[in-house]
Amino acid sequence: MYLQSCSGGLFAGETLHLQLHAGPHTQVHVSTGAATVAHSMLEQPARQTVTLIAETGALLEYLPMATILFPQARLHSVVNVTLHPNARVMLCDAFCLHVPPGSAGLPGFYRADLHIRCPAGTLLAGDR
């Protein structure tokens, strides 16, 4: 499945949430048709949360294209994974920087949190 967005990227103050749930013994591949642009955010940061749930025996692939951070972008990205027994999740959470011609500066901040938990809520792995 390919996710499409007509918004043109992430903008100041936005809060986006995506939840994908793979049922028992299912297989799903989810990607995006293009990279996501995190625009300059002078007013306030944006937040993007992705929740992935893989039931017993499921294979859930979440492989979006990279997030492109523009100068003064301020983004907090969170990926929460619930992994049931014998389930598999393959995911990618990548970013890159882009300074358009005539612009200057770096992103304000980029924070990426990854939490992988069992169904009981015990943390199996995490990254920040």
PDB file of N, CA and C in Angstrom, residues 19 50 120-121:
ATOM      1  N   GLN A  19      -1.772   4.973  12.291  1.00  0.00           N
ATOM      2  CA  GLN A  19      -1.774   3.677  12.954  1.00  0.00           C
ATOM      3  C   GLN A  19      -1.987   2.596  11.910  1.00  0.00           C
ATOM      4  N   VAL A  50       3.783   7.475  14.596  1.00  0.00           N
ATOM      5  CA  VAL A  50       3.393   6.285  13.842  1.00  0.00           C
ATOM      6  C   VAL A  50       3.274   5.138  14.837  1.00  0.00           C
ATOM      7  N   ALA A 120       2.120  -6.810  26.410  1.00  0.00           N
ATOM      8  CA  ALA A 120       1.928  -6.454  27.821  1.00  0.00           C
ATOM      9  C   ALA A 120       2.499  -5.077  28.149  1.00  0.00           C
ATOM     10  N   GLY A 121       3.211  -4.478  27.184  1.00  0.00           N
ATOM     11  CA  GLY A 121       3.754  -3.143  27.389  1.00  0.00           C
ATOM     12  C   GLY A 121       5.216  -3.095  27.786  1.00  0.00           C
TER      13      GLY A 121
END
